[in-house]
Coordinates of N, CA and C in Angstrom, one line a residue:
M844 N 83.5 53.6 170.1 CA 83.3 52.4 169.7 C 83.1 51.6 171.0
R845 N 82.4 51.0 170.5 CA 82.3 50.1 171.8 C 82.3 48.3 171.8
R846 N 83.5 47.8 172.0 CA 83.8 46.4 171.5 C 82.8 45.8 172.2
S847 N 82.1 44.5 171.3 CA 81.8 43.4 172.3 C 82.4 42.6 172.8
H848 N 82.8 41.8 173.8 CA 83.2 41.0 175.2 C 83.0 39.2 174.3
K849 N 83.6 39.1 174.4 CA 83.5 37.3 173.7 C 83.0 37.2 175.0
R850 N 82.3 35.6 175.4 CA 81.2 35.0 176.3 C 82.6 33.2 176.0
W851 N 82.6 33.3 177.7 CA 83.6 31.9 177.3 C 82.8 31.2 176.9
S852 N 81.7 30.8 176.4 CA 81.3 29.7 175.6 C 81.6 30.3 174.3
D853 N 81.6 31.5 174.0 CA 81.9 31.8 172.2 C 83.4 31.5 172.0
L854 N 84.4 31.2 172.7 CA 85.9 30.8 172.2 C 85.8 28.9 171.6
S855 N 86.8 29.3 170.9 CA 86.2 27.4 170.5 C 87.3 26.5 171.6
A856 N 87.2 25.4 171.4 CA 88.0 24.5 172.3 C 89.5 24.7 172.5
R857 N 89.9 24.4 171.6 CA 91.7 25.2 171.4 C 91.9 26.4 172.4
Q858 N 90.6 27.1 171.6 CA 90.9 28.9 172.7 C 90.8 28.5 174.4
Q859 N 90.0 28.0 174.7 CA 89.7 27.6 175.8 C 91.0 26.3 176.5
A860 N 91.1 25.7 175.7 CA 92.6 24.7 176.7 C 93.7 25.6 176.9
A861 N 93.9 26.0 175.7 CA 94.8 27.6 175.8 C 95.2 28.5 177.1
I862 N 94.0 28.8 176.7 CA 93.6 30.2 178.1 C 93.6 29.3 179.8
L863 N 93.3 28.0 179.5 CA 93.6 26.6 181.1 C 94.4 26.6 181.2
T864 N 95.4 26.3 179.9 CA 96.8 26.2 180.4 C 97.7 27.2 180.9
L865 N 98.0 28.2 179.9 CA 98.3 29.4 180.9 C 98.0 30.0 181.8
A866 N 96.6 29.8 181.5 CA 95.9 30.3 183.6 C 97.1 28.9 184.7
S867 N 96.7 27.9 184.3 CA 97.5 26.6 185.1 C 99.0 27.4 184.9
V868 N 99.8 27.2 184.1 CA 101.3 27.7 184.4 C 101.6 28.7 185.3
E869 N 100.6 29.7 184.9 CA 100.7 31.2 186.0 C 100.8 31.1 187.7
L870 N 99.8 30.3 188.1 CA 99.4 30.1 188.9 C 100.6 29.2 189.8
S871 N 100.5 28.3 189.0 CA 102.2 26.9 189.8 C 102.7 28.0 190.6
L872 N 103.4 28.9 189.2 CA 104.6 29.5 189.2 C 104.3 31.0 190.8
T873 N 103.4 31.2 190.1 CA 102.8 32.2 191.8 C 103.2 31.3 192.8
A874 N 102.3 30.5 193.3 CA 102.8 29.7 194.3 C 103.7 29.0 194.0
T875 N 104.5 28.8 193.4 CA 105.9 28.3 194.1 C 106.6 29.3 194.4
A876 N 106.6 30.8 194.3 CA 107.5 31.3 194.4 C 106.7 32.1 196.0
A877 N 105.4 32.4 196.1 CA 105.2 32.1 197.1 C 105.5 31.5 198.1
T878 N 105.3 30.4 198.0 CA 106.2 29.2 198.9 C 107.6 29.4 199.4
D879 N 107.7 29.4 198.0 CA 109.6 30.2 198.4 C 109.7 31.0 198.9
L880 N 109.5 31.9 198.7 CA 109.1 33.3 199.7 C 108.9 33.4 201.1
W881 N 108.2 32.4 201.3 CA 107.7 32.1 203.0 C 108.7 31.6 203.7
C882 N 109.0 30.0 202.6 CA 109.5 29.1 203.4 C 111.3 29.8 203.4
R883 N 111.7 30.6 202.9 CA 113.3 31.0 202.5 C 113.9 31.8 203.5
P884 N 114.6 31.8 204.3 CA 115.5 33.2 205.8 C 115.9 34.1 204.6
A885 N 115.4 35.0 205.0 CA 116.2 36.9 204.6 C 117.5 36.8 204.4
E886 N 118.2 36.1 204.4 CA 119.5 36.3 204.5 C 119.2 35.6 202.5
Q887 N 118.5 34.5 202.3 CA 118.6 33.7 201.0 C 118.4 34.6 200.1
V888 N 117.7 35.8 200.8 CA 116.4 36.4 199.3 C 117.2 38.0 198.8
R889 N 117.4 38.2 197.8 CA 117.8 39.3 197.2 C 117.0 40.1 197.7
G890 N 117.9 41.6 198.2 CA 116.5 42.1 198.5 C 115.8 42.0 200.0
S891 N 114.4 43.0 200.3 CA 113.3 42.8 201.1 C 112.5 41.7 200.7
K892 N 112.0 40.7 201.4 CA 111.4 39.7 201.3 C 110.0 40.8 201.5
A893 N 109.4 42.1 202.2 CA 108.6 42.7 202.2 C 108.6 43.3 200.8
L894 N 109.8 43.7 199.9 CA 109.9 43.6 198.3 C 109.0 42.6 197.8
W895 N 109.4 41.9 197.7 CA 109.2 40.9 197.1 C 107.6 40.0 196.7
W896 N 106.9 40.1 198.0 CA 105.5 39.5 198.1 C 105.0 41.0 197.1
P897 N 104.2 42.2 197.2 CA 103.9 42.7 196.4 C 104.3 42.7 194.5
L898 N 105.6 42.1 193.8 CA 105.5 42.1 192.9 C 105.7 41.0 192.3
L899 N 105.1 40.0 193.2 CA 105.3 38.4 192.5 C 103.3 38.8 192.2
L900 N 102.2 39.1 192.5 CA 101.2 39.8 192.0 C 101.4 40.6 190.6
V901 N 102.7 40.8 190.2 CA 102.8 41.3 188.7 C 102.6 40.2 188.1
Q902 N 102.0 39.9 187.0 CA 101.4 38.7 186.4 C 102.4 39.0 185.1
P903 N 102.7 37.9 184.4 CA 103.3 36.5 185.1 C 104.8 37.3 185.0
V904 N 105.3 38.6 185.2 CA 106.9 38.8 185.8 C 107.4 38.5 186.8
G905 N 106.4 39.2 187.8 CA 107.1 38.9 189.2 C 107.6 37.6 189.7
P906 N 106.5 36.7 189.3 CA 106.9 35.0 189.9 C 108.4 34.8 189.4
I907 N 108.5 34.9 188.2 CA 109.4 34.5 187.2 C 110.8 35.4 188.4
A908 N 110.9 36.4 188.0 CA 111.5 37.4 188.3 C 112.6 37.2 189.7
Y909 N 111.3 36.8 190.7 CA 111.7 35.9 192.3 C 112.1 34.2 191.7
L910 N 111.4 33.5 191.2 CA 112.5 32.5 190.9 C 113.7 32.8 190.5
T911 N 114.0 33.6 189.2 CA 115.5 33.5 188.6 C 116.5 34.9 189.8
L912 N 115.6 36.0 189.9 CA 116.5 36.7 190.6 C 116.8 36.6 192.2
G913 N 115.6 36.5 192.6 CA 115.3 37.3 193.5 C 116.0 36.1 195.0
R914 N 116.7 34.7 194.2 CA 117.1 33.9 195.4 C 118.6 34.0 195.8
V915 N 119.1 33.6 196.5 CA 120.1 33.3 196.9 C 120.9 32.3 196.4
P916 N 122.0 31.2 195.2 CA 122.1 30.3 195.3 C 122.8 30.2 196.4
S917 N 122.1 28.1 196.9 CA 122.2 27.8 197.7 C 124.0 27.3 197.4
T918 N 124.4 27.2 198.7 CA 125.9 26.3 198.7 C 126.0 25.5 198.7
G919 N 125.0 24.4 199.3 CA 125.2 23.4 200.2 C 124.8 22.2 199.3

């Protein structure tokens, strides 16, 4: 049985807005996590930085996991 795929133009305005909103949140989370991982010293990252990079690509779990669990809280 073959499914018919919806095109962007087939979606309602509400569905399009929801997709764009969720995509922008996901992109923002990923960009924030990647920037933080790039700039943060290895001593302030839980685990290996090399292991966090591919995990950032697992959407949306990777960036959220890094931002909540992967960083050592600063004591400043």
